[in-house]
Amino acid sequence: MNTKIALITGASRGLGKNIAMHLAAQGVGIIGTYHSRADEARVLEDDIARSGGRAVMLQLDMGNSAGFGAFSQELKAILTKTFSCERFDFLVNNAGIGLYADIADTTEQQFDQLFNIHLKGPFFLTQKLLPLINDGGRIINISTGLTRFCSPGLAAYATMKGGLEVLTHYQAKELGARGISVNALAPGAIETDFGGGLVRDNQEINQQISSATALGRVGLPDDIGGAVAALLSDGTHWITGQRIEASGGVLI
Ligand code: NAP
């Protein structure tokens, strides 16, 4: 079977869900993960099945690397059972949480949580899954515009994403020998549940960001789903080790 298969973490809602829908529309088989929202995960499986695609959602806690071995075994079984193959092609490290706290108020517990989910998780999940990724495959790490510009209250979060961008460079270098390209996609502010849905629900913040954005609005999930699908399409494999920002030109 020649169908490409993508593993997308945090696919139950927001950007991950939209990325899954865009890739499924391109004929890519979807394996997604959810953390707590099994209900949303089932909705996505059904939506993709209804539109003629295939999606399987698995539970994963990105903050608990001790579970990655069992997850990789589960993934292996799904690849065989549902997709009749042993490996997949695209890994999108997307799952994440928003957490607002000034540097003076950030607790070690908050810092560790962000570190585990946004940096340690992608590092060791990718490590664990390397044997299951086809040579010539691709990895996209979802970063943030906040590594280029600063917004108060997001220091710890942005620090982890900065680390993820450095990791992206190293992954691109080391995995190049297997023909695997690795890039970081950095979204600007997008209307999702992220950080309590602040960008979507707070009109003042929404307007403030829109007025600082070249394209005159905040981002929508489709802006990111489309960008990731483009980066995983035929013809873009030569792009590797790059940070690509999809922010509508915020603060340029
Ligand atoms: P979202 O709507 O809140 O969705 C978050 C997703 O991550 C959900 O699928 C959630 O699963 C999953 N998740 C949360 N904690 C997890 C954990 N501990 N282990 C595994 N999965 C977990 O957020 P989003 O806007 O789609 O954000 C997706 C990514 O984009 C994040 O990495 C975020 O940092 C980045 N980003 C977002 C924005 C933005 O403005 N939205 C901007 C730049 C970058 P459940 O549904 O099961 O809870």
PDB file of C-alpha atoms and ligand atoms in Angstrom:
ATOM      1  CA  MET A   1       0.000   0.000   0.000  1.00  0.00           C
ATOM      2  CA  ASN A   2       1.432   3.446  -0.960  1.00  0.00           C
ATOM      3  CA  THR A   3      -0.718   5.563   1.330  1.00  0.00           C
ATOM      4  CA  LYS A   4       1.345   7.923   3.467  1.00  0.00           C
ATOM      5  CA  ILE A   5       0.637   7.772   7.193  1.00  0.00           C
ATOM      6  CA  ALA A   6       0.944  10.636   9.669  1.00  0.00           C
ATOM      7  CA  LEU A   7       1.184  10.524  13.462  1.00  0.00           C
ATOM      8  CA  ILE A   8      -0.073  13.790  14.937  1.00  0.00           C
ATOM      9  CA  THR A   9       0.102  14.403  18.679  1.00  0.00           C
ATOM     10  CA  GLY A  10      -2.685  16.477  20.232  1.00  0.00           C
ATOM     11  CA  ALA A  11      -5.056  15.826  17.327  1.00  0.00           C
ATOM     12  CA  SER A  12      -8.288  15.844  19.346  1.00  0.00           C
ATOM     13  CA  ARG A  13      -8.712  19.625  19.176  1.00  0.00           C
ATOM     14  CA  GLY A  14      -7.336  22.859  17.763  1.00  0.00           C
ATOM     15  CA  LEU A  15      -4.360  22.852  15.432  1.00  0.00           C
ATOM     16  CA  GLY A  16      -3.686  19.117  15.618  1.00  0.00           C
ATOM     17  CA  LYS A  17      -7.250  18.318  14.625  1.00  0.00           C
ATOM     18  CA  ASN A  18      -7.099  20.764  11.724  1.00  0.00           C
ATOM     19  CA  ILE A  19      -3.755  19.346  10.569  1.00  0.00           C
ATOM     20  CA  ALA A  20      -5.334  15.864  10.636  1.00  0.00           C
ATOM     21  CA  MET A  21      -8.317  17.036   8.541  1.00  0.00           C
ATOM     22  CA  HIS A  22      -6.058  18.708   5.937  1.00  0.00           C
ATOM     23  CA  LEU A  23      -3.764  15.684   5.655  1.00  0.00           C
ATOM     24  CA  ALA A  24      -6.704  13.264   5.478  1.00  0.00           C
ATOM     25  CA  ALA A  25      -8.125  15.361   2.608  1.00  0.00           C
ATOM     26  CA  GLN A  26      -4.791  14.778   0.814  1.00  0.00           C
ATOM     27  CA  GLY A  27      -5.282  11.000   1.228  1.00  0.00           C
ATOM     28  CA  VAL A  28      -2.914  10.598   4.182  1.00  0.00           C
ATOM     29  CA  GLY A  29      -3.825   7.940   6.771  1.00  0.00           C
ATOM     30  CA  ILE A  30      -4.116   9.479  10.221  1.00  0.00           C
ATOM     31  CA  ILE A  31      -3.000   8.227  13.605  1.00  0.00           C
ATOM     32  CA  GLY A  32      -3.689  10.940  16.130  1.00  0.00           C
ATOM     33  CA  THR A  33      -3.298  11.238  19.860  1.00  0.00           C
ATOM     34  CA  TYR A  34      -5.455  12.765  22.556  1.00  0.00           C
ATOM     35  CA  HIS A  35      -4.750  13.326  26.223  1.00  0.00           C
ATOM     36  CA  SER A  36      -8.038  13.719  28.111  1.00  0.00           C
ATOM     37  CA  ARG A  37     -10.732  14.298  25.466  1.00  0.00           C
ATOM     38  CA  ALA A  38     -11.634  10.809  24.263  1.00  0.00           C
ATOM     39  CA  ASP A  39     -15.001  12.237  23.138  1.00  0.00           C
ATOM     40  CA  GLU A  40     -13.353  14.726  20.764  1.00  0.00           C
ATOM     41  CA  ALA A  41     -11.024  11.975  19.541  1.00  0.00           C
ATOM     42  CA  ARG A  42     -13.976   9.796  18.509  1.00  0.00           C
ATOM     43  CA  VAL A  43     -15.575  12.772  16.712  1.00  0.00           C
ATOM     44  CA  LEU A  44     -12.426  13.219  14.620  1.00  0.00           C
ATOM     45  CA  GLU A  45     -12.249   9.507  13.781  1.00  0.00           C
ATOM     46  CA  ASP A  46     -15.879   9.654  12.623  1.00  0.00           C
ATOM     47  CA  ASP A  47     -15.459  12.914  10.654  1.00  0.00           C
ATOM     48  CA  ILE A  48     -12.486  11.528   8.747  1.00  0.00           C
ATOM     49  CA  ALA A  49     -14.187   8.182   8.141  1.00  0.00           C
ATOM     50  CA  ARG A  50     -17.291   9.983   6.807  1.00  0.00           C
ATOM     51  CA  SER A  51     -15.173  11.896   4.305  1.00  0.00           C
ATOM     52  CA  GLY A  52     -13.633   8.648   3.046  1.00  0.00           C
ATOM     53  CA  GLY A  53     -10.365   8.666   5.023  1.00  0.00           C
ATOM     54  CA  ARG A  54      -8.952   6.573   7.842  1.00  0.00           C
ATOM     55  CA  ALA A  55      -8.087   7.794  11.327  1.00  0.00           C
ATOM     56  CA  VAL A  56      -7.265   6.040  14.584  1.00  0.00           C
ATOM     57  CA  MET A  57      -6.891   8.002  17.807  1.00  0.00           C
ATOM     58  CA  LEU A  58      -4.683   6.771  20.666  1.00  0.00           C
ATOM     59  CA  GLN A  59      -4.298   8.096  24.201  1.00  0.00           C
ATOM     60  CA  LEU A  60      -0.927   9.686  25.025  1.00  0.00           C
ATOM     61  CA  ASP A  61       0.409  11.867  27.819  1.00  0.00           C
ATOM     62  CA  MET A  62       3.291  13.896  26.380  1.00  0.00           C
ATOM     63  CA  GLY A  63       4.284  14.827  29.920  1.00  0.00           C
ATOM     64  CA  ASN A  64       5.054  11.218  30.879  1.00  0.00           C
ATOM     65  CA  SER A  65       7.968   9.828  28.891  1.00  0.00           C
ATOM     66  CA  ALA A  66       7.790   6.578  30.893  1.00  0.00           C
ATOM     67  CA  GLY A  67       4.705   5.738  28.825  1.00  0.00           C
ATOM     68  CA  PHE A  68       6.360   6.175  25.415  1.00  0.00           C
ATOM     69  CA  GLY A  69       7.554   2.556  25.171  1.00  0.00           C
ATOM     70  CA  ALA A  70       4.040   1.177  25.614  1.00  0.00           C
ATOM     71  CA  PHE A  71       2.716   3.838  23.214  1.00  0.00           C
ATOM     72  CA  SER A  72       5.168   2.802  20.519  1.00  0.00           C
ATOM     73  CA  GLN A  73       4.053  -0.840  20.907  1.00  0.00           C
ATOM     74  CA  GLU A  74       0.424   0.243  20.578  1.00  0.00           C
ATOM     75  CA  LEU A  75       1.289   2.300  17.512  1.00  0.00           C
ATOM     76  CA  LYS A  76       3.105  -0.659  15.943  1.00  0.00           C
ATOM     77  CA  ALA A  77       0.020  -2.814  16.413  1.00  0.00           C
ATOM     78  CA  ILE A  78      -2.257  -0.177  14.817  1.00  0.00           C
ATOM     79  CA  LEU A  79       0.093   0.228  11.837  1.00  0.00           C
ATOM     80  CA  THR A  80      -0.120  -3.503  11.192  1.00  0.00           C
ATOM     81  CA  LYS A  81      -3.803  -3.975  11.944  1.00  0.00           C
ATOM     82  CA  THR A  82      -5.351  -0.865  10.405  1.00  0.00           C
ATOM     83  CA  PHE A  83      -2.841   0.264   7.797  1.00  0.00           C
ATOM     84  CA  SER A  84      -1.170  -3.065   6.865  1.00  0.00           C
ATOM     85  CA  CYS A  85       2.342  -1.660   7.203  1.00  0.00           C
ATOM     86  CA  GLU A  86       5.192  -1.502   9.702  1.00  0.00           C
ATOM     87  CA  ARG A  87       6.177   2.178   9.574  1.00  0.00           C
ATOM     88  CA  PHE A  88       4.712   5.640   9.145  1.00  0.00           C
ATOM     89  CA  ASP A  89       5.891   8.681   7.158  1.00  0.00           C
ATOM     90  CA  PHE A  90       5.112  11.965   8.928  1.00  0.00           C
ATOM     91  CA  LEU A  91       5.484  12.815  12.621  1.00  0.00           C
ATOM     92  CA  VAL A  92       3.895  16.075  13.792  1.00  0.00           C
ATOM     93  CA  ASN A  93       4.904  16.954  17.366  1.00  0.00           C
ATOM     94  CA  ASN A  94       1.998  19.296  18.106  1.00  0.00           C
ATOM     95  CA  ALA A  95       0.460  18.515  21.531  1.00  0.00           C
ATOM     96  CA  GLY A  96       0.825  21.284  24.050  1.00  0.00           C
ATOM     97  CA  ILE A  97      -0.612  23.527  26.710  1.00  0.00           C
ATOM     98  CA  GLY A  98      -0.595  27.287  27.260  1.00  0.00           C
ATOM     99  CA  LEU A  99       0.397  28.649  30.642  1.00  0.00           C
ATOM    100  CA  TYR A 100       0.577  32.343  31.457  1.00  0.00           C
ATOM    101  CA  ALA A 101       2.815  33.501  34.344  1.00  0.00           C
ATOM    102  CA  ASP A 102       5.331  36.310  34.679  1.00  0.00           C
ATOM    103  CA  ILE A 103       8.889  35.190  35.379  1.00  0.00           C
ATOM    104  CA  ALA A 104       8.578  36.420  38.968  1.00  0.00           C
ATOM    105  CA  ASP A 105       5.517  34.231  39.545  1.00  0.00           C
ATOM    106  CA  THR A 106       6.389  31.076  37.593  1.00  0.00           C
ATOM    107  CA  THR A 107       6.614  28.052  39.883  1.00  0.00           C
ATOM    108  CA  GLU A 108       9.020  25.158  39.423  1.00  0.00           C
ATOM    109  CA  GLN A 109       6.000  22.898  39.061  1.00  0.00           C
ATOM    110  CA  GLN A 110       4.703  25.006  36.137  1.00  0.00           C
ATOM    111  CA  PHE A 111       8.171  25.118  34.574  1.00  0.00           C
ATOM    112  CA  ASP A 112       8.589  21.340  34.861  1.00  0.00           C
ATOM    113  CA  GLN A 113       5.150  20.730  33.358  1.00  0.00           C
ATOM    114  CA  LEU A 114       5.956  22.924  30.342  1.00  0.00           C
ATOM    115  CA  PHE A 115       9.385  21.312  30.013  1.00  0.00           C
ATOM    116  CA  ASN A 116       7.960  17.791  30.109  1.00  0.00           C
ATOM    117  CA  ILE A 117       5.196  18.427  27.576  1.00  0.00           C
ATOM    118  CA  HIS A 118       6.930  20.799  25.137  1.00  0.00           C
ATOM    119  CA  LEU A 119      10.571  19.693  25.149  1.00  0.00           C
ATOM    120  CA  LYS A 120      11.327  16.420  26.936  1.00  0.00           C
ATOM    121  CA  GLY A 121       8.203  14.840  25.436  1.00  0.00           C
ATOM    122  CA  PRO A 122       8.978  15.632  21.766  1.00  0.00           C
ATOM    123  CA  PHE A 123      12.671  14.700  22.289  1.00  0.00           C
ATOM    124  CA  PHE A 124      12.042  11.240  23.716  1.00  0.00           C
ATOM    125  CA  LEU A 125       8.850  10.443  21.811  1.00  0.00           C
ATOM    126  CA  THR A 126      10.694  11.104  18.548  1.00  0.00           C
ATOM    127  CA  GLN A 127      13.647   9.017  19.802  1.00  0.00           C
ATOM    128  CA  LYS A 128      11.344   6.133  20.669  1.00  0.00           C
ATOM    129  CA  LEU A 129       9.528   6.317  17.311  1.00  0.00           C
ATOM    130  CA  LEU A 130      12.615   6.571  15.074  1.00  0.00           C
ATOM    131  CA  PRO A 131      12.571   2.852  14.188  1.00  0.00           C
ATOM    132  CA  LEU A 132       8.933   3.233  13.084  1.00  0.00           C
ATOM    133  CA  ILE A 133       9.486   6.216  10.746  1.00  0.00           C
ATOM    134  CA  ASN A 134      10.167   5.375   7.104  1.00  0.00           C
ATOM    135  CA  ASP A 135      13.476   6.540   5.614  1.00  0.00           C
ATOM    136  CA  GLY A 136      12.635   9.635   3.537  1.00  0.00           C
ATOM    137  CA  GLY A 137       9.947  10.611   6.061  1.00  0.00           C
ATOM    138  CA  ARG A 138       9.347  13.993   7.627  1.00  0.00           C
ATOM    139  CA  ILE A 139       9.050  15.515  11.078  1.00  0.00           C
ATOM    140  CA  ILE A 140       7.336  18.814  11.893  1.00  0.00           C
ATOM    141  CA  ASN A 141       7.778  20.294  15.370  1.00  0.00           C
ATOM    142  CA  ILE A 142       5.136  22.890  16.229  1.00  0.00           C
ATOM    143  CA  SER A 143       6.849  25.896  17.801  1.00  0.00           C
ATOM    144  CA  THR A 144       5.532  29.454  18.250  1.00  0.00           C
ATOM    145  CA  GLY A 145       6.050  33.015  17.027  1.00  0.00           C
ATOM    146  CA  LEU A 146       6.969  33.777  20.648  1.00  0.00           C
ATOM    147  CA  THR A 147      10.536  32.541  20.046  1.00  0.00           C
ATOM    148  CA  ARG A 148      11.039  35.588  17.739  1.00  0.00           C
ATOM    149  CA  PHE A 149       9.186  38.247  19.743  1.00  0.00           C
ATOM    150  CA  CYS A 150       8.241  38.583  23.408  1.00  0.00           C
ATOM    151  CA  SER A 151       4.835  38.731  25.056  1.00  0.00           C
ATOM    152  CA  PRO A 152       4.601  39.131  28.846  1.00  0.00           C
ATOM    153  CA  GLY A 153       3.687  36.022  30.821  1.00  0.00           C
ATOM    154  CA  LEU A 154       5.005  33.527  28.297  1.00  0.00           C
ATOM    155  CA  ALA A 155       8.696  33.261  29.214  1.00  0.00           C
ATOM    156  CA  ALA A 156       8.713  29.647  30.413  1.00  0.00           C
ATOM    157  CA  TYR A 157       6.484  28.462  27.550  1.00  0.00           C
ATOM    158  CA  ALA A 158       8.537  30.254  24.878  1.00  0.00           C
ATOM    159  CA  THR A 159      11.792  28.991  26.424  1.00  0.00           C
ATOM    160  CA  MET A 160      10.665  25.394  25.852  1.00  0.00           C
ATOM    161  CA  LYS A 161       9.693  26.179  22.255  1.00  0.00           C
ATOM    162  CA  GLY A 162      13.096  27.815  21.744  1.00  0.00           C
ATOM    163  CA  GLY A 163      14.637  24.524  22.863  1.00  0.00           C
ATOM    164  CA  LEU A 164      12.359  22.671  20.446  1.00  0.00           C
ATOM    165  CA  GLU A 165      13.664  24.828  17.582  1.00  0.00           C
ATOM    166  CA  VAL A 166      17.281  23.982  18.493  1.00  0.00           C
ATOM    167  CA  LEU A 167      16.295  20.316  18.682  1.00  0.00           C
ATOM    168  CA  THR A 168      14.795  20.679  15.190  1.00  0.00           C
ATOM    169  CA  HIS A 169      18.195  21.696  13.798  1.00  0.00           C
ATOM    170  CA  TYR A 170      19.926  18.757  15.452  1.00  0.00           C
ATOM    171  CA  GLN A 171      17.261  16.292  14.357  1.00  0.00           C
ATOM    172  CA  ALA A 172      17.571  17.569  10.775  1.00  0.00           C
ATOM    173  CA  LYS A 173      21.346  17.084  10.902  1.00  0.00           C
ATOM    174  CA  GLU A 174      21.304  13.597  12.427  1.00  0.00           C
ATOM    175  CA  LEU A 175      18.304  12.206  10.598  1.00  0.00           C
ATOM    176  CA  GLY A 176      19.394  13.565   7.215  1.00  0.00           C
ATOM    177  CA  ALA A 177      21.414  10.357   6.776  1.00  0.00           C
ATOM    178  CA  ARG A 178      18.072   8.530   6.586  1.00  0.00           C
ATOM    179  CA  GLY A 179      16.574  11.096   4.202  1.00  0.00           C
ATOM    180  CA  ILE A 180      14.261  12.392   6.928  1.00  0.00           C
ATOM    181  CA  SER A 181      13.601  16.150   6.774  1.00  0.00           C
ATOM    182  CA  VAL A 182      12.800  18.015   9.998  1.00  0.00           C
ATOM    183  CA  ASN A 183      11.363  21.514  10.307  1.00  0.00           C
ATOM    184  CA  ALA A 184       9.763  23.723  12.949  1.00  0.00           C
ATOM    185  CA  LEU A 185       6.472  25.410  12.062  1.00  0.00           C
ATOM    186  CA  ALA A 186       5.925  28.480  14.241  1.00  0.00           C
ATOM    187  CA  PRO A 187       2.297  29.677  14.376  1.00  0.00           C
ATOM    188  CA  GLY A 188       1.360  33.156  15.501  1.00  0.00           C
ATOM    189  CA  ALA A 189      -1.683  33.564  17.764  1.00  0.00           C
ATOM    190  CA  ILE A 190      -4.489  31.254  16.594  1.00  0.00           C
ATOM    191  CA  GLU A 191      -8.118  31.010  17.674  1.00  0.00           C
ATOM    192  CA  THR A 192      -8.249  27.675  19.532  1.00  0.00           C
ATOM    193  CA  ASP A 193      -8.866  26.482  23.124  1.00  0.00           C
ATOM    194  CA  PHE A 194      -5.155  27.124  23.777  1.00  0.00           C
ATOM    195  CA  GLY A 195      -4.413  29.066  26.978  1.00  0.00           C
ATOM    196  CA  GLY A 196      -8.093  29.087  27.920  1.00  0.00           C
ATOM    197  CA  GLY A 197      -9.137  30.314  24.458  1.00  0.00           C
ATOM    198  CA  LEU A 198      -7.793  33.805  25.188  1.00  0.00           C
ATOM    199  CA  VAL A 199      -6.999  34.769  21.570  1.00  0.00           C
ATOM    200  CA  ARG A 200     -10.419  33.578  20.405  1.00  0.00           C
ATOM    201  CA  ASP A 201     -12.586  34.837  23.283  1.00  0.00           C
ATOM    202  CA  ASN A 202     -10.959  38.066  24.477  1.00  0.00           C
ATOM    203  CA  GLN A 203     -11.899  40.730  21.913  1.00  0.00           C
ATOM    204  CA  GLU A 204      -9.379  43.241  23.224  1.00  0.00           C
ATOM    205  CA  ILE A 205      -6.453  40.825  22.832  1.00  0.00           C
ATOM    206  CA  ASN A 206      -7.794  39.619  19.491  1.00  0.00           C
ATOM    207  CA  GLN A 207      -7.927  43.208  18.178  1.00  0.00           C
ATOM    208  CA  GLN A 208      -4.513  44.066  19.579  1.00  0.00           C
ATOM    209  CA  ILE A 209      -2.866  41.134  17.779  1.00  0.00           C
ATOM    210  CA  SER A 210      -4.849  41.778  14.577  1.00  0.00           C
ATOM    211  CA  SER A 211      -3.645  45.379  14.443  1.00  0.00           C
ATOM    212  CA  ALA A 212      -0.011  44.215  14.764  1.00  0.00           C
ATOM    213  CA  THR A 213      -0.405  41.640  11.983  1.00  0.00           C
ATOM    214  CA  ALA A 214       0.389  42.377   8.325  1.00  0.00           C
ATOM    215  CA  LEU A 215      -2.598  40.342   7.097  1.00  0.00           C
ATOM    216  CA  GLY A 216      -4.870  42.163   9.572  1.00  0.00           C
ATOM    217  CA  ARG A 217      -6.338  39.377  11.718  1.00  0.00           C
ATOM    218  CA  VAL A 218      -5.354  36.633  14.143  1.00  0.00           C
ATOM    219  CA  GLY A 219      -4.829  33.131  12.790  1.00  0.00           C
ATOM    220  CA  LEU A 220      -7.469  30.427  12.335  1.00  0.00           C
ATOM    221  CA  PRO A 221      -6.778  26.683  12.619  1.00  0.00           C
ATOM    222  CA  ASP A 222      -7.059  26.346   8.813  1.00  0.00           C
ATOM    223  CA  ASP A 223      -4.076  28.696   8.434  1.00  0.00           C
ATOM    224  CA  ILE A 224      -1.905  26.142  10.243  1.00  0.00           C
ATOM    225  CA  GLY A 225      -3.510  22.930   8.949  1.00  0.00           C
ATOM    226  CA  GLY A 226      -2.939  24.220   5.405  1.00  0.00           C
ATOM    227  CA  ALA A 227       0.658  25.237   6.112  1.00  0.00           C
ATOM    228  CA  VAL A 228       1.579  21.862   7.633  1.00  0.00           C
ATOM    229  CA  ALA A 229      -0.136  19.954   4.802  1.00  0.00           C
ATOM    230  CA  ALA A 230       1.867  22.045   2.310  1.00  0.00           C
ATOM    231  CA  LEU A 231       5.107  21.290   4.181  1.00  0.00           C
ATOM    232  CA  LEU A 232       4.294  17.581   4.018  1.00  0.00           C
ATOM    233  CA  SER A 233       3.286  17.541   0.360  1.00  0.00           C
ATOM    234  CA  ASP A 234       5.399  16.295  -2.554  1.00  0.00           C
ATOM    235  CA  GLY A 235       7.959  18.859  -3.645  1.00  0.00           C
ATOM    236  CA  THR A 236       8.943  20.269  -0.240  1.00  0.00           C
ATOM    237  CA  HIS A 237      11.215  17.468   0.967  1.00  0.00           C
ATOM    238  CA  TRP A 238      14.361  19.510   0.251  1.00  0.00           C
ATOM    239  CA  ILE A 239      13.348  21.992   2.976  1.00  0.00           C
ATOM    240  CA  THR A 240      14.969  20.809   6.201  1.00  0.00           C
ATOM    241  CA  GLY A 241      16.375  22.272   9.410  1.00  0.00           C
ATOM    242  CA  GLN A 242      14.235  25.405   9.023  1.00  0.00           C
ATOM    243  CA  ARG A 243      11.994  27.468  11.269  1.00  0.00           C
ATOM    244  CA  ILE A 244       9.002  28.486   9.170  1.00  0.00           C
ATOM    245  CA  GLU A 245       6.656  31.035  10.705  1.00  0.00           C
ATOM    246  CA  ALA A 246       2.948  31.022   9.868  1.00  0.00           C
ATOM    247  CA  SER A 247       1.711  34.130  11.640  1.00  0.00           C
ATOM    248  CA  GLY A 248       0.192  36.359   8.975  1.00  0.00           C
ATOM    249  CA  GLY A 249       3.240  38.577   9.495  1.00  0.00           C
ATOM    250  CA  VAL A 250       2.781  39.537  13.122  1.00  0.00           C
ATOM    251  CA  LEU A 251       5.228  42.167  14.424  1.00  0.00           C
ATOM    252  CA  ILE A 252       7.289  42.321  11.240  1.00  0.00           C
TER     253      ILE A 252
HETATM  254  P1  NAP B   1      -5.501  23.239  22.048  1.00  0.00           P
HETATM  255  O1  NAP B   1      -6.624  23.621  21.169  1.00  0.00           O
HETATM  256  O2  NAP B   1      -5.588  23.561  23.510  1.00  0.00           O
HETATM  257  O3  NAP B   1      -5.247  21.672  21.866  1.00  0.00           O
HETATM  258  C1  NAP B   1      -4.224  21.039  22.593  1.00  0.00           C
HETATM  259  C2  NAP B   1      -4.063  19.608  22.166  1.00  0.00           C
HETATM  260  O4  NAP B   1      -2.948  19.040  22.889  1.00  0.00           O
HETATM  261  C3  NAP B   1      -5.275  18.751  22.494  1.00  0.00           C
HETATM  262  O5  NAP B   1      -5.403  17.752  21.508  1.00  0.00           O
HETATM  263  C4  NAP B   1      -4.901  18.119  23.848  1.00  0.00           C
HETATM  264  O6  NAP B   1      -5.511  16.854  24.091  1.00  0.00           O
HETATM  265  C5  NAP B   1      -3.399  17.921  23.662  1.00  0.00           C
HETATM  266  N1  NAP B   1      -2.691  17.878  24.943  1.00  0.00           N
HETATM  267  C6  NAP B   1      -2.738  18.777  25.955  1.00  0.00           C
HETATM  268  N2  NAP B   1      -1.957  18.367  26.991  1.00  0.00           N
HETATM  269  C7  NAP B   1      -1.421  17.182  26.611  1.00  0.00           C
HETATM  270  C8  NAP B   1      -0.565  16.249  27.235  1.00  0.00           C
HETATM  271  N3  NAP B   1      -0.091  16.420  28.481  1.00  0.00           N
HETATM  272  N4  NAP B   1      -0.220  15.119  26.541  1.00  0.00           N
HETATM  273  C9  NAP B   1      -0.680  14.915  25.300  1.00  0.00           C
HETATM  274  N5  NAP B   1      -1.522  15.757  24.660  1.00  0.00           N
HETATM  275  C10 NAP B   1      -1.878  16.876  25.311  1.00  0.00           C
HETATM  276  O7  NAP B   1      -4.126  23.918  21.574  1.00  0.00           O
HETATM  277  P2  NAP B   1      -3.647  24.301  20.081  1.00  0.00           P
HETATM  278  O8  NAP B   1      -3.854  25.743  19.873  1.00  0.00           O
HETATM  279  O9  NAP B   1      -4.192  23.333  19.107  1.00  0.00           O
HETATM  280  O10 NAP B   1      -2.060  24.086  20.244  1.00  0.00           O
HETATM  281  C11 NAP B   1      -1.367  23.060  19.561  1.00  0.00           C
HETATM  282  C12 NAP B   1       0.116  23.382  19.531  1.00  0.00           C
HETATM  283  O11 NAP B   1       0.319  24.626  18.867  1.00  0.00           O
HETATM  284  C13 NAP B   1       0.770  23.506  20.897  1.00  0.00           C
HETATM  285  O12 NAP B   1       2.053  22.918  20.884  1.00  0.00           O
HETATM  286  C14 NAP B   1       0.920  25.007  21.080  1.00  0.00           C
HETATM  287  O13 NAP B   1       1.998  25.327  21.915  1.00  0.00           O
HETATM  288  C15 NAP B   1       1.142  25.466  19.654  1.00  0.00           C
HETATM  289  N6  NAP B   1       0.793  26.863  19.371  1.00  0.00           N
HETATM  290  C16 NAP B   1      -0.482  27.311  19.539  1.00  0.00           C
HETATM  291  C17 NAP B   1      -0.764  28.643  19.253  1.00  0.00           C
HETATM  292  C18 NAP B   1      -2.152  29.204  19.428  1.00  0.00           C
HETATM  293  O14 NAP B   1      -2.270  30.449  19.494  1.00  0.00           O
HETATM  294  N7  NAP B   1      -3.200  28.398  19.480  1.00  0.00           N
HETATM  295  C19 NAP B   1       0.233  29.486  18.793  1.00  0.00           C
HETATM  296  C20 NAP B   1       1.522  28.985  18.630  1.00  0.00           C
HETATM  297  C21 NAP B   1       1.785  27.672  18.906  1.00  0.00           C
HETATM  298  P3  NAP B   1      -7.001  16.760  24.786  1.00  0.00           P
HETATM  299  O15 NAP B   1      -7.938  17.361  23.775  1.00  0.00           O
HETATM  300  O16 NAP B   1      -7.245  15.298  24.966  1.00  0.00           O
HETATM  301  O17 NAP B   1      -6.951  17.538  26.030  1.00  0.00           O
END
